[in-house]
Structure formats: C-alpha cells, structure tokens
XYZ file of N, CA and C in Angstrom:
687
model
N -12.032 -6.744 -6.425
C -11.068 -6.292 -7.427
C -9.712 -6.870 -7.072
N -9.049 -7.566 -8.012
C -7.712 -8.118 -7.715
C -6.711 -7.007 -7.457
N -5.552 -7.394 -6.896
C -4.519 -6.423 -6.581
C -3.993 -5.782 -7.857
N -3.786 -4.495 -7.781
C -3.171 -3.774 -8.883
C -1.683 -3.551 -8.631
N -1.274 -3.623 -7.354
C 0.135 -3.463 -6.996
C 0.516 -4.571 -6.027
N 1.809 -4.708 -5.829
C 2.300 -5.745 -4.925
C 1.948 -5.397 -3.479
N 1.399 -6.372 -2.764
C 1.100 -6.233 -1.341
C 2.074 -7.113 -0.563
N 2.859 -6.520 0.337
C 3.841 -7.283 1.096
C 3.773 -6.857 2.558
N 3.731 -7.807 3.465
C 3.655 -7.485 4.877
C 4.181 -8.663 5.688
N 4.743 -8.402 6.893
C 5.276 -9.491 7.728
C 4.150 -10.299 8.352
N 4.326 -11.597 8.386
C 3.371 -12.475 9.050
C 3.812 -12.796 10.474
N 5.110 -13.034 10.640
C 5.616 -13.447 11.944
C 7.115 -13.234 11.963
N 7.670 -12.876 13.114
C 9.107 -12.657 13.210
C 9.583 -13.109 14.580
N 10.788 -13.665 14.604
C 11.457 -13.994 15.859
C 12.968 -13.945 15.596
N 13.735 -14.560 16.495
C 15.189 -14.475 16.362
C 15.703 -15.198 15.123
N 14.893 -16.102 14.572
C 15.350 -16.867 13.414
C 15.123 -16.129 12.099
N 14.284 -15.182 12.077
C 14.051 -14.475 10.823
C 12.632 -13.950 10.735
N 12.342 -13.294 9.629
C 11.028 -12.709 9.398
C 10.327 -13.471 8.286
N 9.124 -13.881 8.563
C 8.299 -14.574 7.577
C 7.364 -13.558 6.937
N 7.401 -13.486 5.600
C 6.589 -12.505 4.895
C 5.768 -13.183 3.809
N 4.649 -12.575 3.525
C 3.776 -13.030 2.443
C 3.610 -11.889 1.451
N 3.871 -12.192 0.192
C 3.728 -11.194 -0.866
C 2.647 -11.655 -1.840
N 1.670 -10.815 -2.064
C 0.561 -11.151 -2.965
C 0.479 -10.083 -4.055
N 0.442 -10.502 -5.291
C 0.236 -9.543 -6.385
C -0.442 -10.273 -7.548
N -1.149 -9.535 -8.351
C -1.886 -10.142 -9.448
C -1.020 -10.186 -10.706
N -1.028 -11.362 -11.354
C -0.351 -11.512 -12.639
C -1.299 -11.218 -13.782
N -2.552 -11.484 -13.536
C -3.576 -11.161 -14.531
C -4.892 -10.990 -13.793
N -5.970 -10.892 -14.518
C -7.266 -10.684 -13.878
C -7.713 -11.900 -13.074
N -7.227 -13.075 -13.402
C -7.703 -14.277 -12.707
C -6.565 -15.066 -12.063
N -5.356 -14.504 -11.965
C -4.224 -15.215 -11.361
C -3.548 -14.288 -10.350
N -3.391 -14.779 -9.133
C -2.647 -14.060 -8.103
C -1.367 -14.807 -7.803
N -0.318 -14.080 -7.468
C 0.972 -14.670 -7.114
C 1.161 -14.541 -5.600
N 1.375 -15.673 -4.936
C 1.622 -15.683 -3.492
C 3.084 -16.083 -3.279
N 3.851 -15.236 -2.658
C 5.274 -15.509 -2.448
C 5.556 -15.502 -0.947
N 6.149 -16.578 -0.459
C 6.512 -16.698 0.954
C 8.007 -16.444 1.079
N 8.384 -15.443 1.836
C 9.783 -15.057 2.008
C 10.189 -15.291 3.458
N 11.206 -16.104 3.664
C 11.660 -16.372 5.023
C 13.102 -16.846 4.998
N 13.866 -16.484 6.054
C 15.239 -16.960 6.163
C 15.272 -18.398 6.659
N 14.467 -18.682 7.661
C 14.326 -20.039 8.179
C 12.855 -20.289 8.445
N 12.440 -21.520 8.311
C 11.035 -21.835 8.562
C 10.784 -21.920 10.059
N 9.567 -21.626 10.439
C 9.188 -21.597 11.848
C 7.852 -22.317 12.038
N 7.594 -22.742 13.255
C 6.299 -23.344 13.576
C 5.401 -22.241 14.120
N 4.340 -21.925 13.400
C 3.450 -20.863 13.840
C 2.138 -20.933 13.090
N 1.036 -20.825 13.802
C -0.272 -20.674 13.170
C -0.584 -19.188 13.087
N -0.859 -18.723 11.893
C -1.053 -17.298 11.663
C -2.462 -17.046 11.150
N -3.105 -16.053 11.741
C -4.451 -15.697 11.310
C -4.496 -14.200 11.087
N -4.835 -13.796 9.869
C -4.913 -12.379 9.527
C -6.361 -11.985 9.274
N -6.586 -10.697 9.281
C -7.941 -10.203 9.099
C -8.505 -10.566 7.732
N -7.615 -10.747 6.754
C -8.092 -11.093 5.411
C -8.365 -12.594 5.277
N -8.465 -13.299 6.406
C -8.831 -14.718 6.416
C -7.787 -15.595 5.725
N -6.511 -15.236 5.843
C -5.438 -16.071 5.298
C -4.761 -16.787 6.459
N -4.732 -18.108 6.390
C -4.144 -18.903 7.463
C -2.959 -19.683 6.895
N -1.796 -19.558 7.517
C -0.614 -20.313 7.114
C -0.108 -21.139 8.291
N 0.244 -22.362 8.039
C 0.877 -23.208 9.042
C 2.231 -23.632 8.499
N 3.316 -23.189 9.138
C 4.669 -23.484 8.681
C 5.238 -24.599 9.548
N 5.723 -25.667 8.925
C 6.330 -26.776 9.644
C 7.840 -26.547 9.748
N 8.511 -27.192 10.712
C 9.922 -26.886 10.966
C 10.857 -27.385 9.862
N 12.122 -27.003 9.980
C 13.237 -27.382 9.107
C 13.102 -26.749 7.725
N 12.120 -27.172 6.959
C 11.898 -26.589 5.646
C 10.418 -26.281 5.480
N 10.122 -25.531 4.419
C 8.707 -25.270 4.149
C 8.141 -26.544 3.540
N 7.749 -27.478 4.384
C 7.246 -28.751 3.906
C 5.759 -28.676 3.577
N 5.040 -27.860 4.313
C 3.603 -27.798 4.062
C 3.082 -26.432 4.486
N 2.322 -25.839 3.629
C 1.643 -24.584 3.944
C 0.182 -24.759 3.577
N -0.691 -24.593 4.558
C -2.129 -24.704 4.317
C -2.703 -23.294 4.355
N -3.211 -22.847 3.244
C -3.757 -21.489 3.157
C -5.233 -21.565 2.810
N -6.036 -20.850 3.554
C -7.472 -20.769 3.294
C -7.817 -19.323 2.955
N -8.364 -19.119 1.778
C -8.735 -17.777 1.343
C -10.256 -17.700 1.311
N -10.793 -16.818 2.113
C -12.244 -16.702 2.216
C -12.630 -15.254 1.898
N -12.820 -14.959 0.618
C -13.106 -13.566 0.229
C -14.468 -13.120 0.739
N -14.725 -11.825 0.675
C -16.030 -11.313 1.102
C -17.164 -11.912 0.272
N -18.299 -12.085 0.910
C -19.446 -12.669 0.225
C -20.165 -11.588 -0.591
N -20.343 -11.840 -1.870
C -21.057 -10.913 -2.756
C -22.062 -11.706 -3.582
N -22.858 -10.994 -4.352
C -23.827 -11.676 -5.215
C -23.116 -12.507 -6.276
N -22.011 -11.981 -6.781
C -21.282 -12.732 -7.793
C -20.421 -13.834 -7.172
N -20.156 -13.742 -5.888
C -19.263 -14.689 -5.218
C -19.910 -15.151 -3.918
N -20.833 -16.097 -3.981
C -21.538 -16.547 -2.773
C -20.709 -17.537 -1.955
N -19.963 -17.015 -0.986
C -19.232 -17.843 -0.018
C -18.315 -18.840 -0.700
N -17.456 -18.350 -1.578
C -16.470 -19.219 -2.228
C -15.273 -19.381 -1.291
N -14.846 -20.610 -1.076
C -13.678 -20.890 -0.247
C -12.633 -21.600 -1.087
N -11.411 -21.110 -1.037
C -10.319 -21.703 -1.804
C -9.255 -22.178 -0.827
N -8.828 -23.423 -0.957
C -7.799 -23.988 -0.098
C -6.603 -24.387 -0.947
N -5.424 -24.038 -0.499
C -4.199 -24.402 -1.202
C -3.246 -25.065 -0.224
N -2.736 -26.212 -0.580
C -1.778 -26.935 0.253
C -0.456 -27.017 -0.502
N 0.597 -26.445 0.061
C 1.915 -26.476 -0.559
C 2.712 -27.594 0.093
N 3.222 -28.501 -0.706
C 4.026 -29.607 -0.205
C 5.425 -29.465 -0.794
N 6.405 -29.229 0.065
C 7.773 -29.045 -0.391
C 8.578 -30.303 -0.182
N 9.813 -30.147 0.329
C 10.725 -31.248 0.609
C 11.024 -32.033 -0.657
N 10.779 -33.336 -0.682
C 11.110 -34.154 -1.846
C 10.144 -33.912 -3.002
N 8.876 -33.941 -2.701
C 7.851 -33.781 -3.728
C 7.503 -32.304 -3.835
N 8.056 -31.636 -4.829
C 7.845 -30.200 -4.977
C 6.594 -29.952 -5.806
N 5.485 -30.276 -5.210
C 4.200 -30.141 -5.901
C 3.226 -29.409 -5.005
N 2.427 -28.576 -5.608
C 1.385 -27.861 -4.866
C 0.042 -28.469 -5.237
N -0.707 -28.851 -4.224
C -2.043 -29.377 -4.430
C -3.045 -28.282 -4.063
N -3.849 -27.899 -4.982
C -4.860 -26.878 -4.709
C -6.243 -27.474 -4.861
N -7.116 -27.038 -4.010
C -8.493 -27.513 -4.058
C -9.421 -26.309 -4.015
N -10.328 -26.242 -4.956
C -11.275 -25.138 -5.035
C -12.663 -25.674 -4.699
N -13.309 -25.083 -3.738
C -14.616 -25.561 -3.290
C -15.604 -24.403 -3.397
N -16.717 -24.631 -4.029
C -17.755 -23.620 -4.147
C -19.035 -24.124 -3.489
N -19.954 -23.218 -3.248
C -21.220 -23.590 -2.623
C -22.078 -24.450 -3.544
N -21.759 -24.470 -4.842
C -22.519 -25.286 -5.782
C -22.040 -26.746 -5.769
N -21.259 -27.107 -4.737
C -20.737 -28.467 -4.597
C -19.795 -28.832 -5.742
N -19.196 -27.823 -6.347
C -18.255 -28.069 -7.440
C -16.843 -28.024 -6.867
N -16.119 -29.117 -7.020
C -14.778 -29.193 -6.464
C -13.868 -29.962 -7.415
N -12.631 -29.561 -7.484
C -11.668 -30.291 -8.290
C -10.267 -30.041 -7.739
N -9.345 -30.941 -8.093
C -7.952 -30.842 -7.659
C -7.089 -30.442 -8.844
N -6.061 -29.727 -8.529
C -5.167 -29.275 -9.585
C -3.749 -29.253 -9.039
N -2.799 -29.735 -9.823
C -1.398 -29.741 -9.416
C -0.667 -28.590 -10.111
N 0.074 -27.853 -9.347
C 0.852 -26.742 -9.879
C 2.279 -26.891 -9.369
N 3.245 -26.764 -10.242
C 4.640 -26.930 -9.851
C 5.109 -25.744 -9.017
N 6.147 -25.991 -8.254
C 6.703 -24.977 -7.367
C 8.003 -24.445 -7.957
N 8.158 -23.155 -7.938
C 9.413 -22.533 -8.328
C 10.073 -21.980 -7.079
N 11.317 -22.341 -6.822
C 11.995 -21.842 -5.637
C 13.406 -21.394 -5.992
N 13.923 -20.458 -5.236
C 15.247 -19.931 -5.450
C 16.012 -19.954 -4.128
N 17.090 -20.750 -4.087
C 17.970 -20.821 -2.917
C 17.234 -21.183 -1.625
N 16.144 -21.902 -1.755
C 15.355 -22.338 -0.603
C 14.894 -21.166 0.272
N 14.797 -19.993 -0.298
C 14.395 -18.836 0.495
C 12.938 -18.465 0.291
N 12.345 -18.819 -0.850
C 10.927 -18.525 -1.010
C 10.310 -19.463 -2.032
N 9.019 -19.631 -1.919
C 8.232 -20.405 -2.873
C 7.327 -19.447 -3.629
N 7.127 -19.713 -4.899
C 6.176 -18.941 -5.685
C 4.997 -19.833 -6.053
N 3.836 -19.362 -5.820
C 2.619 -20.144 -6.049
C 1.667 -19.330 -6.917
N 1.302 -19.895 -8.054
C 0.331 -19.246 -8.931
C -0.958 -20.067 -8.908
N -2.030 -19.457 -8.428
C -3.320 -20.141 -8.321
C -4.345 -19.378 -9.145
N -5.014 -20.047 -10.060
C -6.120 -19.373 -10.761
C -7.237 -19.034 -9.781
N -7.562 -17.781 -9.657
C -8.616 -17.333 -8.754
C -9.914 -17.200 -9.546
N -10.890 -18.015 -9.167
C -12.157 -18.054 -9.906
C -13.174 -17.105 -9.290
N -12.701 -15.964 -8.819
C -13.607 -15.021 -8.164
C -13.278 -13.612 -8.648
N -14.154 -12.693 -8.339
C -13.945 -11.294 -8.686
C -13.786 -10.400 -7.456
N -14.143 -10.952 -6.283
C -14.116 -10.128 -5.080
C -12.698 -9.769 -4.668
N -11.750 -10.695 -4.863
C -10.369 -10.415 -4.489
C -10.130 -10.550 -2.997
N -8.909 -10.303 -2.602
C -8.493 -10.403 -1.199
C -7.869 -9.077 -0.811
N -8.317 -8.525 0.273
C -7.810 -7.230 0.707
C -7.172 -7.373 2.102
N -5.852 -7.502 2.170
C -5.192 -7.611 3.481
C -5.342 -6.320 4.277
N -5.499 -6.477 5.574
C -5.572 -5.331 6.473
C -4.395 -5.416 7.431
N -3.337 -4.739 7.047
C -2.091 -4.841 7.800
C -2.259 -4.267 9.203
N -2.947 -3.150 9.300
C -3.110 -2.510 10.605
C -3.770 -3.411 11.622
N -4.744 -4.199 11.207
C -5.439 -5.100 12.126
C -4.482 -6.151 12.657
N -3.588 -6.644 11.802
C -2.621 -7.655 12.241
C -1.695 -7.077 13.307
N -1.216 -5.850 13.081
C -0.350 -5.218 14.063
C -1.105 -4.963 15.363
N -2.374 -4.571 15.246
C -3.183 -4.331 16.444
C -3.380 -5.619 17.227
N -3.628 -6.718 16.525
C -3.782 -8.006 17.207
C -2.498 -8.384 17.933
N -1.346 -8.111 17.289
C -0.060 -8.414 17.926
C 0.121 -7.586 19.190
N -0.233 -6.302 19.142
C -0.124 -5.448 20.315
C -1.040 -5.921 21.436
N -2.258 -6.325 21.087
C -3.184 -6.833 22.107
C -2.651 -8.112 22.729
N -2.063 -8.975 21.898
C -1.510 -10.228 22.427
C -0.348 -9.938 23.371
N 0.539 -9.025 22.968
C 1.669 -8.680 23.825
C 1.195 -8.031 25.128
N 0.155 -7.193 25.042
C -0.389 -6.567 26.242
C -0.957 -7.615 27.183
N -1.665 -8.607 26.618
C -2.235 -9.666 27.447
C -1.129 -10.491 28.093
N -0.057 -10.780 27.323
C 1.062 -11.539 27.884
C 1.734 -10.747 29.004
N 1.865 -9.413 28.822
C 2.470 -8.583 29.854
C 1.626 -8.597 31.125
N 0.295 -8.486 30.969
C -0.587 -8.519 32.133
C -0.486 -9.858 32.858
N -0.450 -10.941 32.089
C -0.327 -12.260 32.709
C 1.000 -12.389 33.451
N 2.077 -11.810 32.869
C 3.382 -11.853 33.523
C 3.366 -11.074 34.829
N 2.737 -9.882 34.811
C 2.657 -9.074 36.029
C 1.832 -9.779 37.098
N 0.766 -10.458 36.696
C -0.039 -11.227 37.658
C 0.795 -12.348 38.270
N 1.585 -13.015 37.429
C 2.440 -14.097 37.928
C 3.478 -13.565 38.911
N 4.049 -12.373 38.594
C 5.034 -11.772 39.497
C 4.396 -11.428 40.839
N 3.183 -10.856 40.787
C 2.483 -10.512 42.023
C 2.213 -11.762 42.863
N 1.780 -12.838 42.201
C 1.528 -14.085 42.928
C 2.823 -14.624 43.539
N 3.915 -14.502 42.800
C 5.202 -14.982 43.306
C 5.640 -14.178 44.526
N 5.467 -12.842 44.456
C 5.816 -12.004 45.606
C 4.969 -12.369 46.822
N 3.687 -12.620 46.606
C 2.819 -13.020 47.717
C 3.281 -14.352 48.312
N 3.663 -15.283 47.452
C 4.162 -16.576 47.941
C 5.445 -16.390 48.742
N 6.320 -15.470 48.270
C 7.575 -15.231 48.982
C 7.300 -14.672 50.380
N 6.369 -13.693 50.461
C 6.024 -13.130 51.770
C 5.440 -14.201 52.686
N 4.583 -15.045 52.123
C 3.994 -16.117 52.933
C 5.073 -17.062 53.453
N 6.046 -17.409 52.601
C 7.127 -18.298 53.014
C 8.004 -17.638 54.071
N 8.248 -16.311 53.899
C 9.037 -15.609 54.913
C 8.333 -15.660 56.266
N 7.002 -15.476 56.262
C 6.246 -15.575 57.507
C 6.346 -16.958 58.124
N 6.267 -17.980 57.281
C 6.375 -19.352 57.784
C 7.774 -19.620 58.346
N 8.793 -19.073 57.685
C 10.162 -19.266 58.171
C 10.344 -18.591 59.532
N 9.802 -17.352 59.666
C 9.896 -16.634 60.951
C 9.197 -17.422 62.057
N 8.011 -17.931 61.762
C 7.277 -18.733 62.757
C 8.061 -19.985 63.134
N 8.666 -20.620 62.127
C 9.462 -21.825 62.387
C 10.667 -21.508 63.266
N 11.306 -20.354 63.026
C 12.441 -19.962 63.849
C 12.018 -19.742 65.295
N 10.842 -19.109 65.483
C 10.349 -18.919 66.845
C 10.110 -20.247 67.536
N 9.533 -21.190 66.810
C 9.271 -22.523 67.380
C 10.580 -23.210 67.750
N 11.589 -23.061 66.881
C 12.895 -23.682 67.148
C 13.520 -23.085 68.409
N 13.462 -21.744 68.546
C 14.012 -21.100 69.736
C 13.289 -21.575 70.995
N 11.963 -21.672 70.928
C 11.194 -22.140 72.073
C 11.557 -23.578 72.422
N 11.731 -24.405 71.381
C 12.101 -25.802 71.639
C 13.485 -25.892 72.254
N 14.413 -25.002 71.836
C 15.758 -25.018 72.416
C 15.720 -24.664 73.896
N 14.878 -23.684 74.263
C 14.741 -23.324 75.676
C 14.166 -24.490 76.485
N 13.164 -25.148 75.896
C 12.577 -26.310 76.591
C 13.618 -27.407 76.778
N 14.449 -27.615 75.757
C 15.491 -28.650 75.841
C 16.496 -28.297 76.939
N 16.881 -27.008 77.025
C 17.829 -26.595 78.063
C 17.242 -26.811 79.452
N 15.958 -26.433 79.622
C 15.312 -26.647 80.924
C 15.255 -28.128 81.260
N 14.964 -28.956 80.274
C 14.911 -30.399 80.509
C 16.282 -30.940 80.887
N 17.329 -30.414 80.261
C 18.685 -30.865 80.588
C 19.043 -30.478 82.041
N 18.664 -29.262 82.438
C 18.933 -28.842 83.810
C 18.200 -29.733 84.815
N 16.949 -30.047 84.517
C 16.199 -30.947 85.407
C 16.849 -32.328 85.474
N 17.317 -32.796 84.332
C 17.991 -34.096 84.312
C 19.255 -34.060 85.172
N 20.000 -32.947 85.102
C 21.218 -32.834 85.929
C 20.872 -32.860 87.420
N 19.797 -32.138 87.795
C 19.384 -32.155 89.207
C 18.992 -33.548 89.653
N 18.240 -34.246 88.810
C 17.834 -35.618 89.161
C 19.050 -36.519 89.302
N 20.032 -36.325 88.414
C 21.249 -37.146 88.487
C 21.988 -36.895 89.807
N 22.066 -35.631 90.246
C 22.759 -35.312 91.509
C 22.049 -35.957 92.694
N 20.709 -35.884 92.714
C 19.956 -36.525 93.795
C 20.174 -38.027 93.811
N 20.154 -38.614 92.635
C 20.375 -40.064 92.560
C 21.771 -40.433 93.048
N 22.757 -39.549 92.792
C 24.126 -39.825 93.207
C 24.218 -39.844 94.736
N 23.549 -38.883 95.376
C 23.554 -38.850 96.846
C 22.849 -40.073 97.400
N 21.739 -40.425 96.798
C 20.990 -41.603 97.252
C 21.829 -42.866 97.118
N 22.575 -42.962 96.064
C 23.432 -44.133 95.858
C 24.547 -44.160 96.906
N 25.044 -42.999 97.280
C 26.118 -42.957 98.300
C 25.612 -43.515 99.629
N 24.383 -43.145 99.969
C 23.803 -43.708 101.186
C 23.584 -45.202 101.066
N 23.211 -45.625 99.921
C 22.966 -47.051 99.740
C 24.245 -47.871 99.832
N 25.363 -47.262 99.464
C 26.637 -47.997 99.461
C 27.149 -48.289 100.889
N 26.595 -47.588 101.902
C 27.014 -47.854 103.283
C 26.403 -49.181 103.744
N 27.244 -50.136 104.188
C 26.777 -51.464 104.563
C 26.222 -51.475 106.004
N 25.417 -52.448 106.260
C 24.812 -52.597 107.597
C 25.870 -52.865 108.663
N 26.917 -53.600 108.315
C 27.982 -53.918 109.273
C 28.698 -52.653 109.705
N 28.834 -51.725 108.784
C 29.473 -50.457 109.135
C 28.644 -49.707 110.178
N 27.321 -49.741 109.973
C 26.441 -49.084 110.928
C 26.559 -49.746 112.325
N 26.634 -51.089 112.393
C 26.761 -51.808 113.666
C 28.073 -51.466 114.362
N 29.146 -51.406 113.559
C 30.456 -51.084 114.128
C 30.452 -49.682 114.704
N 29.821 -48.777 113.967
C 29.765 -47.406 114.457
C 28.937 -47.334 115.743
N 27.854 -48.086 115.829
C 27.014 -48.093 117.043
C 27.787 -48.659 118.248
N 28.524 -49.756 117.969
C 29.314 -50.353 119.060
C 30.388 -49.393 119.562
N 30.994 -48.665 118.599
C 32.038 -47.722 118.972
C 31.466 -46.611 119.844
N 30.312 -46.122 119.441
C 29.673 -45.062 120.231
C 29.266 -45.611 121.603
N 28.772 -46.842 121.640
C 28.361 -47.444 122.935
C 29.556 -47.645 123.848
N 30.682 -48.069 123.258
C 31.897 -48.275 124.078
C 32.390 -46.982 124.645
N 32.320 -45.954 123.874
C 32.779 -44.654 124.383
C 31.887 -44.205 125.529
N 30.590 -44.405 125.408
C 29.672 -43.990 126.469
C 29.921 -44.782 127.750
N 30.112 -46.117 127.641
C 30.359 -46.950 128.803
C 31.678 -46.573 129.460
N 32.663 -46.300 128.682
C 33.967 -45.926 129.236
C 33.878 -44.656 130.034
N 33.089 -43.767 129.552
C 32.957 -42.504 130.275
C 32.243 -42.742 131.611
N 31.246 -43.638 131.619
C 30.506 -43.901 132.856
C 31.400 -44.632 133.884
N 32.252 -45.545 133.438
C 33.122 -46.272 134.347
C 34.128 -45.333 135.017
N 34.557 -44.370 134.301
C 35.479 -43.434 134.902
C 34.779 -42.653 136.014
C-alpha cells in the first residue's frame, strides 16, 4: 500500500548538517522522494526498507537509490533503480527492472529550490509500496556507535599496555646505564694506577749508567778513605 501521509526521517547527520529523505505519495502510482540537506556529504546509507543513497561531495551530483519492495504474488521481486544527476545536467535517469526481463529508461526533470533539496517523481509500477522502519535505522546507529566505543576502549587498553612496557624498558635501560657508569669509573681508576706505575718506571729509566758509575766510585772512595785513616 503506498504512503497515505508524508514519511520523513534523518538519514545521516554530522557537523555540516542533517541529510533527510521525505517520501509521500502523490497518487496511487507516483511517490515523491525529497532529499533535504544543508550541505552534501559523502556517505553510503543503508536502511531497513532497502533504500540506498550515495551522496557525492560539493553538490548533490549523483544519488543512486535502489528500492526493493517486499516480494508478493502481485510483485515478484521487482527492483527499481533511480540515478539522480545534478550539477550541469539537471536530469534524472530512472531504470525499472522486472523479473520478466522488461526494462526501460526514462528521463524526468529535476525541480530544486535554493540548492537545498531535489524533488523526484517516479512512477511506481508496484502495489506493495515501501515501508521505512525508522527504529531499525536508529538501532543500527546505536550498535555502530557501541562497536566504535568498544574498539576505542580496546585501543586505549593496548596503548596503556604499550606505555607500561616502554616504562619497563626505560627503567632497565637506566639500570644498564648506571652499571656502565660504574664500570667506566673503575676502568678510569685502574688507568690512573697504571699511569702512576709507568711514571715511576720511567723515572728509573731516566737515570743514566754514568750516574750509577759515579755514585759507585764515590762510595768506593769514601770506603777507601776510611780504611786509610
């Protein structure tokens, strides 16, 4: 059954604005799809009523919508695709595909006001209609946010573990540095001792052989002098 009243619900929102889709029936076989947004955004949207919109940046240059109503005896798996092309060529290309291999293209003009929304009128060749389920969309958003929150908490936990591991490595490195400083000090002390020994050895080496002979002669003369007395 086509819509009897206007159906309006948010598709996506961020700091740039809220993107909304408004669907209402103009007659028994025509539905009006109105896209309301302050600025266009890049987002793939999937709703429970099987409506998919892809918004390209800057302007609403292209919107690909797939409407897949419930399968009934009167409507055996009918799929309707609508491609909205904005920018310079303000033309909507719609393609209707049925299981009977019947397909055709149709051009429908676009009506826009202040670049804030597009109005699209598509002849709907079905009786099943489209029934949006707003609650399911909100539930999907909550589940997505919950999953993102869990992933964020996992990332925080991993980061904290990495920080603790790095702190342990830093502490170990500090201990190694302190130990190396002690080893360096001990090595410096040993070097000083070796230098002192070498200095004494050099002092002995600087004494010439002639000095030793003179000293021996002096000692010998003193001994002989004492004996002569």
